[in-house]
Coordinates of C-alpha atoms in Angstrom, one line a residue:
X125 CA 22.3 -0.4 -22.1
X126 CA 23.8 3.1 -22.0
X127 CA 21.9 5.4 -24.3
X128 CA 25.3 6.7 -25.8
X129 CA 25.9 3.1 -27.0
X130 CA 23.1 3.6 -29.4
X131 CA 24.7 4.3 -32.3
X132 CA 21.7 4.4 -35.1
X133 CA 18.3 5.5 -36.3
X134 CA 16.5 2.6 -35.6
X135 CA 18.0 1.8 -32.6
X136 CA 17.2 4.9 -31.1
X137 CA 13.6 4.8 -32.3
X138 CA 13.4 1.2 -30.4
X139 CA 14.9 2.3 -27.3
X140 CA 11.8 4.9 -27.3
X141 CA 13.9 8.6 -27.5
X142 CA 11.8 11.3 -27.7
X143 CA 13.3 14.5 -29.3
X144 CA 12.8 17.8 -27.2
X145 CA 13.3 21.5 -28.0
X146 CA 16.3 22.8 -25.5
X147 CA 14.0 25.4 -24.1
X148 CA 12.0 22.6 -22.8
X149 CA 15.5 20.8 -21.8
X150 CA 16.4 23.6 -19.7
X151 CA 13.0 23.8 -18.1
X152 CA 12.5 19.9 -17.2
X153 CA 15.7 20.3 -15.7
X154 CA 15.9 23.7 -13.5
X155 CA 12.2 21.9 -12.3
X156 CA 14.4 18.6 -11.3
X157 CA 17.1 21.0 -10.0
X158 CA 14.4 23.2 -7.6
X159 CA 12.9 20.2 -6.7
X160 CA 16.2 18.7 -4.9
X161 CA 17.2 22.2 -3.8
X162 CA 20.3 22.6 -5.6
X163 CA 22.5 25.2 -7.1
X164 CA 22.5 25.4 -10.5
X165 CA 24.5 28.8 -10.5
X166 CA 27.6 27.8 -7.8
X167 CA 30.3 30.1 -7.4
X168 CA 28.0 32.9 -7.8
X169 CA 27.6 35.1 -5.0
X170 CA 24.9 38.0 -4.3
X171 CA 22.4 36.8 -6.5
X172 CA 20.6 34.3 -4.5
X173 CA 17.5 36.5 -3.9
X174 CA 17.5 38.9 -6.7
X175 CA 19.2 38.0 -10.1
X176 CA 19.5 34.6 -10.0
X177 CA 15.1 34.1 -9.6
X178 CA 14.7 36.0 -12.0
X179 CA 16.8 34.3 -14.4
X180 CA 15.3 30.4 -13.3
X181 CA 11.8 32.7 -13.9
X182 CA 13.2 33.3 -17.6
X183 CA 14.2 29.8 -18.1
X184 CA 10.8 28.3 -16.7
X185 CA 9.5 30.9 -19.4
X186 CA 11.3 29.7 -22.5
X187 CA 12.8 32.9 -23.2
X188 CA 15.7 34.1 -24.4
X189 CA 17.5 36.3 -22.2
X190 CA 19.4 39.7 -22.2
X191 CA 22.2 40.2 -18.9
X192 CA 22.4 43.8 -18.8
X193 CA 24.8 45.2 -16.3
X194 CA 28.4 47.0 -15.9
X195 CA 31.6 45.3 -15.9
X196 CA 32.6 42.3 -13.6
X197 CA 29.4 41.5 -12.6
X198 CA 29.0 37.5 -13.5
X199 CA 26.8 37.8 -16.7
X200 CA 29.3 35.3 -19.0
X201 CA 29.1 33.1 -15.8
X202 CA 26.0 32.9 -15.6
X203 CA 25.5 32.0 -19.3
X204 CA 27.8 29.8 -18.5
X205 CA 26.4 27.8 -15.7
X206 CA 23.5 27.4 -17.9
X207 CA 25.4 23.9 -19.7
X208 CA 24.3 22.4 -16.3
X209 CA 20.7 22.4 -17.0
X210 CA 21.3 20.8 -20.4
X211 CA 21.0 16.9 -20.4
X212 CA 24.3 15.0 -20.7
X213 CA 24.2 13.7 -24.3
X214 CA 21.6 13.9 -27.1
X215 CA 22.1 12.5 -30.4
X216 CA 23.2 14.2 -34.0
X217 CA 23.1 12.7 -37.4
X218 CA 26.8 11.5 -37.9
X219 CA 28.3 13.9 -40.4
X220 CA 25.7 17.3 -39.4
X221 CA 26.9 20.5 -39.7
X222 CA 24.0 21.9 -37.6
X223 CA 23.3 18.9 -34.9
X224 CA 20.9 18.1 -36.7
X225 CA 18.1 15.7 -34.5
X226 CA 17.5 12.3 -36.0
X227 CA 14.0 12.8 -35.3
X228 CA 13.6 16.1 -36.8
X229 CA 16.0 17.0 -39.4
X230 CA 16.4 20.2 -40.8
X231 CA 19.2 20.3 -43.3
X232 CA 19.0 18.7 -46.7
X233 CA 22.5 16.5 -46.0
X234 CA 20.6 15.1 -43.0
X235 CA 17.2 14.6 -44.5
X236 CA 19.4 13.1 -47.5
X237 CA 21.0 10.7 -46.0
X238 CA 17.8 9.3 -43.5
X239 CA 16.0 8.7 -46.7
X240 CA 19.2 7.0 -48.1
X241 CA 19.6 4.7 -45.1
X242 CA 16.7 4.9 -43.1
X243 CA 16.8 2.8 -39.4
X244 CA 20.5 2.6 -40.5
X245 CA 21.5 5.9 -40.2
X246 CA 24.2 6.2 -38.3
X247 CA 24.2 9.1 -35.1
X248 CA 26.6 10.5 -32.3
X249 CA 26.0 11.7 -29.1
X250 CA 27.1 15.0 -28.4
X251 CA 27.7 15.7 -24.9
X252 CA 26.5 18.9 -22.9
X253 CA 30.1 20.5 -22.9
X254 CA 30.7 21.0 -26.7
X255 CA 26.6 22.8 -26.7
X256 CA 28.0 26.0 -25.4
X257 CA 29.3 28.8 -28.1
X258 CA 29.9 32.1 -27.6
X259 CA 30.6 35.0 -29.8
X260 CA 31.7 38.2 -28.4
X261 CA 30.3 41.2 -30.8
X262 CA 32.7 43.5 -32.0
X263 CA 32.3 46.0 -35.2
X264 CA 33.8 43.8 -37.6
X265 CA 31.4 41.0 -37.5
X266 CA 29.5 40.3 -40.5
X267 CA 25.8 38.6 -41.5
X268 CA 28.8 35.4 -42.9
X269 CA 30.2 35.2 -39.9
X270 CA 27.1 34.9 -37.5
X271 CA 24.9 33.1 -40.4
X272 CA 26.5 31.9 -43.3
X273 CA 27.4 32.9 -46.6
X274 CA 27.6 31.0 -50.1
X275 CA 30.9 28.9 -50.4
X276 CA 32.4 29.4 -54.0
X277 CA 35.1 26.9 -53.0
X278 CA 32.6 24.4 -52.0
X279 CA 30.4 24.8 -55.2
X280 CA 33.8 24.6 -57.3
X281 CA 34.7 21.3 -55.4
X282 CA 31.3 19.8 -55.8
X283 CA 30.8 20.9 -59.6
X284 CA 27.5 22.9 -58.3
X285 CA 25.5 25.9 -59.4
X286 CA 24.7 28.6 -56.7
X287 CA 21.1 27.9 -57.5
X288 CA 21.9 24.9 -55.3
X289 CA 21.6 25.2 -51.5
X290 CA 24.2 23.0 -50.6
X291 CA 26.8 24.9 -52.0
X292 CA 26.1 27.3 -48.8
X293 CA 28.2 28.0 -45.6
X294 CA 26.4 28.1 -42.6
X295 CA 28.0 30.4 -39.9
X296 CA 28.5 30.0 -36.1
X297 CA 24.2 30.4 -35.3
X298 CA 22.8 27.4 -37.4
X299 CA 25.9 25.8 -36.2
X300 CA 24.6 26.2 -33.0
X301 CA 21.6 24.5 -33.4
X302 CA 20.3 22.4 -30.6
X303 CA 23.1 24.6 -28.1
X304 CA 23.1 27.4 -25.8
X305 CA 24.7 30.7 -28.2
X306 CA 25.5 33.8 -26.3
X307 CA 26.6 37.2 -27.7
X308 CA 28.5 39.2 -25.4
X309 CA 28.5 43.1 -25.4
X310 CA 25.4 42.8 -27.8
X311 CA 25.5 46.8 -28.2
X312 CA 28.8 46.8 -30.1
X313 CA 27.4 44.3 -33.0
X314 CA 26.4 46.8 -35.8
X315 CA 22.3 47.4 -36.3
X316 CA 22.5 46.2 -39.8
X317 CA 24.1 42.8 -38.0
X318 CA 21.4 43.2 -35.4
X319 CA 18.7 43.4 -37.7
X320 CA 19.8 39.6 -39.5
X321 CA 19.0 38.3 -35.9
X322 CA 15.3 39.6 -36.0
X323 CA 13.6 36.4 -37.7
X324 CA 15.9 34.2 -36.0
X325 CA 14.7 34.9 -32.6
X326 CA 11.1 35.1 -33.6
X327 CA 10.1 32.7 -36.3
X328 CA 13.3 30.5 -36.7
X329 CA 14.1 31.4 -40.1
X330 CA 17.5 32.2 -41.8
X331 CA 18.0 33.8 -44.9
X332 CA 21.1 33.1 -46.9
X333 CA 22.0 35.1 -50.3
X334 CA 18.4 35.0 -51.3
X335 CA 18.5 31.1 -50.5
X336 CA 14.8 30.5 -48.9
X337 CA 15.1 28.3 -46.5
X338 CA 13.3 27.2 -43.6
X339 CA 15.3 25.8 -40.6
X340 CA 13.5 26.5 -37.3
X341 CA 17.0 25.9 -35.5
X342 CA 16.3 25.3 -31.9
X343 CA 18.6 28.1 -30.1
X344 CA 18.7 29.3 -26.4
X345 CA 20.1 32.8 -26.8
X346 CA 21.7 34.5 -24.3
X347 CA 22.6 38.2 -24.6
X348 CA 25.0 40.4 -22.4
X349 CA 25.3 44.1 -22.6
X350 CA 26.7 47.2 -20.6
X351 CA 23.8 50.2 -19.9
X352 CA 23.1 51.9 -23.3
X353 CA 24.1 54.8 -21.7
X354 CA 27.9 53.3 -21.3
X355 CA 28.2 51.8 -24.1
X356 CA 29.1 54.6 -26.5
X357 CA 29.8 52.9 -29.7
X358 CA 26.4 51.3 -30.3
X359 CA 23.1 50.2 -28.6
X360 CA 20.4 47.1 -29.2
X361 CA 18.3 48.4 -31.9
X362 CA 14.7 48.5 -30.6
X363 CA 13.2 45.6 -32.6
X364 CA 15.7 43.6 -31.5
X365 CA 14.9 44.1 -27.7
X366 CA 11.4 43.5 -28.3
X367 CA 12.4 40.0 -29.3
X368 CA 14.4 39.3 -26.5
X369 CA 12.1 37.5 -23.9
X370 CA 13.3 38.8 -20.0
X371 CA 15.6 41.5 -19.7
X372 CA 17.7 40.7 -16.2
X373 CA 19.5 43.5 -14.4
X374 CA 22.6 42.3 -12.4
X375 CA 24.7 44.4 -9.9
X376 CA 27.9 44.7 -7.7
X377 CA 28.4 42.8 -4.9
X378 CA 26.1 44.5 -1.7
X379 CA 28.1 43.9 1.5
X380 CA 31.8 43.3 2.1
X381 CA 31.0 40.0 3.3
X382 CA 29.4 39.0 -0.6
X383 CA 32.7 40.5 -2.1
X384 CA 35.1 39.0 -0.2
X385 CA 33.7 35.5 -1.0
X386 CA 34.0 36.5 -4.6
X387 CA 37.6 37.7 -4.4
X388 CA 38.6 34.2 -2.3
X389 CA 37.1 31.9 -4.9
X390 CA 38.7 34.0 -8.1
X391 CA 42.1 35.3 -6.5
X392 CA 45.5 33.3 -8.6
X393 CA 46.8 32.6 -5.0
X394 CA 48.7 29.4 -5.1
X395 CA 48.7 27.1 -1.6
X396 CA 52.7 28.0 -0.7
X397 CA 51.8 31.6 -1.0
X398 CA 49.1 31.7 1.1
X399 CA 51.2 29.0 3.3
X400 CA 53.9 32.0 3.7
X401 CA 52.1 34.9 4.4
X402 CA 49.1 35.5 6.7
X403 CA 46.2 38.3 5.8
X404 CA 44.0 39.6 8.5
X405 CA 40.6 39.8 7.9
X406 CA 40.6 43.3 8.6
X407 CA 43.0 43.7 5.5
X408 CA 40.3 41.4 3.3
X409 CA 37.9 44.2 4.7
X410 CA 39.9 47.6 4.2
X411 CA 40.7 45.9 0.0
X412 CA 36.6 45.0 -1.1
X413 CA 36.3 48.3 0.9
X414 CA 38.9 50.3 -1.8
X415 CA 36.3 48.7 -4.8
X416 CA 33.0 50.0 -2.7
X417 CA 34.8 53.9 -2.2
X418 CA 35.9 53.8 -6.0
X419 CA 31.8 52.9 -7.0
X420 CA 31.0 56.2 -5.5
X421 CA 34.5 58.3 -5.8
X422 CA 33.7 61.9 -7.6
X423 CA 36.9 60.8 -9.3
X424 CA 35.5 57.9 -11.2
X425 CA 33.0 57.3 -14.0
X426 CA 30.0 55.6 -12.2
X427 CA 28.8 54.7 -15.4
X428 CA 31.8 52.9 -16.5
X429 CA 31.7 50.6 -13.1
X430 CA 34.4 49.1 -10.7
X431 CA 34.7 45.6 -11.5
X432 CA 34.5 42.9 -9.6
X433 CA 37.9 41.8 -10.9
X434 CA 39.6 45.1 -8.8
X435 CA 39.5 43.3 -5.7
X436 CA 40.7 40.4 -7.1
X437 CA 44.1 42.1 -8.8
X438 CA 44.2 43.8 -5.6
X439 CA 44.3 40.5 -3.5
X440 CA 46.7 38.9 -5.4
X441 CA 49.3 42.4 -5.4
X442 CA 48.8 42.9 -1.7
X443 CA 49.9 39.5 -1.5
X444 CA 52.7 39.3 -4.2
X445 CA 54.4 42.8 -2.2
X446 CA 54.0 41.2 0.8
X447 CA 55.8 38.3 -0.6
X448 CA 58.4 40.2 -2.2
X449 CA 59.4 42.4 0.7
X450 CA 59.9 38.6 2.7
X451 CA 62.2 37.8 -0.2
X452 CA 64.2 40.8 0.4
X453 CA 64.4 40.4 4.4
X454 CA 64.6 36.8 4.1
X455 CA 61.7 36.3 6.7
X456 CA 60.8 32.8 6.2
X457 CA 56.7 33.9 6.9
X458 CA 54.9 37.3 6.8
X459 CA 51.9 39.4 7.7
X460 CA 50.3 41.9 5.2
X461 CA 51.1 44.9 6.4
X462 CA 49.3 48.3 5.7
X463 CA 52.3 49.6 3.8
X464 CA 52.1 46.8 1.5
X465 CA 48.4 48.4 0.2
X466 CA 51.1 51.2 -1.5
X467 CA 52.1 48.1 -3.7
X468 CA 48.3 47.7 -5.2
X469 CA 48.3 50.9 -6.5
X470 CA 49.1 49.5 -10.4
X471 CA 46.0 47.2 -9.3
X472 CA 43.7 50.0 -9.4
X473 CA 44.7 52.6 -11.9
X474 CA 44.3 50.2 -14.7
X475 CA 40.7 49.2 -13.4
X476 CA 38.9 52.4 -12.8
X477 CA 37.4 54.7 -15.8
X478 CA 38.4 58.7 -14.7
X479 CA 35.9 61.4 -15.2
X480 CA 37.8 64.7 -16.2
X481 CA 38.4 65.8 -12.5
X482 CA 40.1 62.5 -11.8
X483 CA 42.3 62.9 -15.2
X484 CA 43.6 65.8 -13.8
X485 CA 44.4 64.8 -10.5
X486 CA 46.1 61.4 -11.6
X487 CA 45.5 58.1 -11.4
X488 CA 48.2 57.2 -8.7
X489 CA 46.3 60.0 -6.6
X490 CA 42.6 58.7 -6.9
X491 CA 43.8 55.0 -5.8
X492 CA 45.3 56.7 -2.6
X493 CA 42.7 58.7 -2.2
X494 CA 40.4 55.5 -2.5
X495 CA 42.8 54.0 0.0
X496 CA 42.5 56.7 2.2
X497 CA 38.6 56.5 2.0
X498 CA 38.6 53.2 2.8
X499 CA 40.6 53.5 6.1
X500 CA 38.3 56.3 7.3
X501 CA 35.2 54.6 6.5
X502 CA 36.3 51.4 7.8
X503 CA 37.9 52.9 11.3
X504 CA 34.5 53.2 13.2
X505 CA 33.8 49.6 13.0
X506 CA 36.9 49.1 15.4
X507 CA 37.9 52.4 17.1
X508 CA 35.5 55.7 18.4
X509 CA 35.2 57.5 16.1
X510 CA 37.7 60.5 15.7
X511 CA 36.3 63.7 15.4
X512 CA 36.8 66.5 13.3
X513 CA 36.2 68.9 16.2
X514 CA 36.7 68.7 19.6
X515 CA 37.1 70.8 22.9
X516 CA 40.3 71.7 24.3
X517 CA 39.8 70.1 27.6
X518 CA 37.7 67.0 25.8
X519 CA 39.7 63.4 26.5
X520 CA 39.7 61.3 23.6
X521 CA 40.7 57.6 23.2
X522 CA 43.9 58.6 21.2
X523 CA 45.5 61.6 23.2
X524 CA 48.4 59.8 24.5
X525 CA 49.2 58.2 20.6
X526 CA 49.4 62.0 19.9
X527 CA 51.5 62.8 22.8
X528 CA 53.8 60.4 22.4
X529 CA 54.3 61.7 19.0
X530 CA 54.4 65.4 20.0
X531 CA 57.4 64.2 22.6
X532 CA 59.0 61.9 19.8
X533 CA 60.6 62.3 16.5
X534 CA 61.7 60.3 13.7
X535 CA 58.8 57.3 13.5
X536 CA 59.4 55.4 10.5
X537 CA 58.0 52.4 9.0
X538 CA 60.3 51.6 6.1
X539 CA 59.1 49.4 3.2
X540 CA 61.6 47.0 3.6
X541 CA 62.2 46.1 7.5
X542 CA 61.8 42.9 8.6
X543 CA 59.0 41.0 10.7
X544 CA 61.1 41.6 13.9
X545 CA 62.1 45.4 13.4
X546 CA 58.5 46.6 12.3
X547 CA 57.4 45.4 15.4
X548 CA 60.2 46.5 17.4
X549 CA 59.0 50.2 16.1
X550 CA 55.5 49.8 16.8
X551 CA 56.1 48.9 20.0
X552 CA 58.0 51.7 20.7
X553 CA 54.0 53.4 21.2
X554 CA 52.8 51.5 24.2
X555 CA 49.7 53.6 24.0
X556 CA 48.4 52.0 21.0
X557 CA 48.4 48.6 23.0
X558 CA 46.1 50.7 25.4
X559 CA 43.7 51.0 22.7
X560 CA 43.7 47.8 21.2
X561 CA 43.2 46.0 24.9
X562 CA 40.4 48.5 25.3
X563 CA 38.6 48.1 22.3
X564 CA 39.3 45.3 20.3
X565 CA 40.5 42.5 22.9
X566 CA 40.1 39.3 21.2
X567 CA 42.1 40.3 18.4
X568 CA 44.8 38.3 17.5
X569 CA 48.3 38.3 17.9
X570 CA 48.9 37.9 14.3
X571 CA 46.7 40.5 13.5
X572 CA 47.8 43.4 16.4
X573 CA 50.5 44.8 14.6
X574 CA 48.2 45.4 11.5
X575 CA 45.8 47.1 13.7
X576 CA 48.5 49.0 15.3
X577 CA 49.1 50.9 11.6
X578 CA 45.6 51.3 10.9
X579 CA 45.4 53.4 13.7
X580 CA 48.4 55.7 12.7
X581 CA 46.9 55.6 9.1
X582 CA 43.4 56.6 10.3
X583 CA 44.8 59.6 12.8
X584 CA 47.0 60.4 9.6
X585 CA 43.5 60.9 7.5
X586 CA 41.2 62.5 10.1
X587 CA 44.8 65.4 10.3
X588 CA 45.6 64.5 14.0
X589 CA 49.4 63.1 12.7
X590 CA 51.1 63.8 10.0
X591 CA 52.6 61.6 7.5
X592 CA 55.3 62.1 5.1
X593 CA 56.7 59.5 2.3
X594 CA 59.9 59.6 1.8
X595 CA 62.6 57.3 -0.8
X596 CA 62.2 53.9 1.5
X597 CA 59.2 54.0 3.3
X598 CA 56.6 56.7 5.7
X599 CA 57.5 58.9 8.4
X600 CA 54.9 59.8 11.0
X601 CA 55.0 62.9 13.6
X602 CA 52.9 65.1 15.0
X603 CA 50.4 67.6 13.4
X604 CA 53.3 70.7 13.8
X605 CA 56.3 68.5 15.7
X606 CA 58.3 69.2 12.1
X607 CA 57.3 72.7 11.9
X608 CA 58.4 73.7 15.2
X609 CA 61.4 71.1 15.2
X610 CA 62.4 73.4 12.4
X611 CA 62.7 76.5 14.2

């Protein structure tokens, strides 16, 4: 017999249930999980050997837990990914506003009606899904909302004083009982609102209009909040942290490889999309790269953060302009081109706080400039590196890419030229199949023409070419080939 077929008191009783608090639940069950090896937290990437221990450390503690960390760094997933620990279905007195258990009741409807029918009471099972509520804390939240408040309606409908406690309201915490509750952005939630969550936390008691009542309500808080030196509009009143069991600090993504995993599993891409237009890898490399430049850029508030989301929006841009220039040229399938990173721009202004230097360069400037940064630090891994300085009689890998612009004119990669004529003009510079034989080989053939324009892009930054944009697309030349073309 299934245990959800149990469907009262005394059934459940026979069947041998034993109640168990859900800090316990979430212990007996991360043990289970370790035990077999498996992830509890999938889809979360970085956090194998630093956040996520410390978090099963928390759980196998019993405490309640704060996520502190910038934007777009996984804390409402992880809270989230905590439903897996819970067991599939425990029972609730039929009728319960607060899940009450059958075998420890805590409000009087539930304690009522057990004394009223006894092994007949009826229960349902509620499964781990609907155990999961969150709150997110903005100014406007009130002691009702998160507690409860007396119900004049209620005590009208009923015919009761409000002397009596059942003419009370609870609000979305005793509601909550027996289920994971997370507050997110804890800082914003007024002190005064903060303080009402003091005697929860420790000793289980709520107080409602001067109603004393004692309802140990069985709550696995989790808490997320940006650095209290962010968060401007508010920070986690002292007492309140003290209650909080383990304090976990997450972080960004450490390596290209983690972040592009990331961006992969989140990116909208549909199948057809992806079908239609190829991305080199060095393209996945050169967009996480743009998020790592903007998390140091002078231009950007470090404090504020680059989300994770970033190279996500980028992703799914780059690949929407690609897209769209293949709908204009009606080239059945595409590559991502480096041109196509202009059409990400939008994808970055909107995600990146400005200090006041960046404010007054622009937002349209810092994502180029994050662009840019990205090519140059990016470059080495594929090419020598250029140098700043060099001899005049020094030979470098790129002197005949220079050349051939100092003997040519009029180099343009337009925004909107098909597959077949932005390879045509590429391969126009033969020396730039030199390189590529020469130091990257076993590239492939899908990916040589993307290569190709990184080079021009990356002699553009380190000021060997020059590059100019113009209505329709970039024209490159040499350093001083305009100036003197002009005398």
């Amino acid at each position: 017999m299934k245990i959800e077929n149990i469907k009262t008191l005394g059934a459940l009783k026979k069947a041998g249930y034993q109640s168990k608090s859900i800090k316990d639940e979430l212990r007996d069950n991360l043990i289970e999980k370790i035990k077999l090896e498996e992830n509890v937290f999938e889809g979360v990437w970085g956090y194998e050997n630093s956040v996520i221990p410390e978090l099963e450390t928390a759980i196998l503690s019993r405490h309640n837990i704060n996520l502190l960390g910038l934007r777009g760094q996984a804390k409402t997933r992880l809270a989230r990914l905590m439903v897996n620990l819970l067991d599939e279905y425990i029972p609730v007195v039929e009728g319960s506003e607060i899940n009450d258990d059958p075998l420890r009741p805590l409000s009087r409807y539930a304690i009522d009606l057990i004394n009223e029918k006894q092994h007949d009471t009826p229960i349902v099972w509620l499964h781990r899904d609907e155990r999961f509520y969150e709150k997110l804390a903005t100014p406007d939240v009130t002691v009702a909302d998160l507690i409860g408040d007396v119900d004049p309606i209620k005590a009208a409908n009923l015919k009761l004083s409000y002397a009596d406690d059942r003419v009370i309201h609870f609000g979305m915490i005793p509601r909550a009982n027996r289920s994971i509750f997370v507050i997110n952005e804890l800082p914003d939630l007024q002190a005064r609102i903060q303080v009402s969550l003091f005697n929860i936390l420790q000793e289980g008691d709520i107080q409602i209009r001067g109603f004393k009542l004692r309802l140990p309500l069985d709550l696995q808080f989790i808490f997320t909040a940006n650095p209290e030196d962010y968060t401007n509009r508010g920070s986690i009143v002292t007492p309140l942290k003290d209650r909080i069991g383990s304090q976990i600090l997450t972080h960004y993504p450490e390596s290209i490889e983690i972040a592009q995993k990331i961006t992969n599993q989140e990116a909208n891409a549909d199948k057809p999309q992806l079908e239609k237009i190829h991305v080199p890898d060095i393209a996945k490399k050169l967009l996480e790269q743009i998020s790592f430049e903007a998390r140091e850029s002078e231009y950007i508030d470090a404090k504020s953060g680059v989300s994770a989301r970033m190279s996500i929006t980028i992703f799914e841009n780059l690949l929407s302009t690609a897209e769209r220039r293949s709908i204009r040229t009606s080239d059945s399938a595409t590559s991502v081109r480096l041109l196509d990173f202009l059409g990400v721009i939008p994808a970055i202004t909107g995600k990146v706080e400005l200090v006041y230097e960046g404010e007054q360069e622009g937002a349209s400037f810092v994502a180029k400039t994050l662009i840019a940064d990205a090519i140059k630090t990016l470059f080495p891994d594929y090419f020598p590196e250029i140098q700043k300085l060099q001899h005049k009689e020094e030979v470098t890998p790129y002197d005949k890419i220079i050349q051939w612009f100092f003997e040519e004119s009029n180099f343009e990669l337009l925004d909107d030229m098909t597959d077949e004529m932005y390879k045509n003009e590429l391969d126009k510079i033969k020396a730039l199949d030199v390189l590529i034989d020469k130091y990257q080989p076993e590239v492939a053939e899908n990916d040589r023409y993307f290569f190709k324009e990184f080079v021009l892009w990356a002699l553009v930054e380190h000021k060997k070419l020059n590059k100019s944009r113009f209505t329709k697309g970039y024209r490159f030349n040499d350093l001083y080939g305009s100036y003197i073309n002009d005398l």
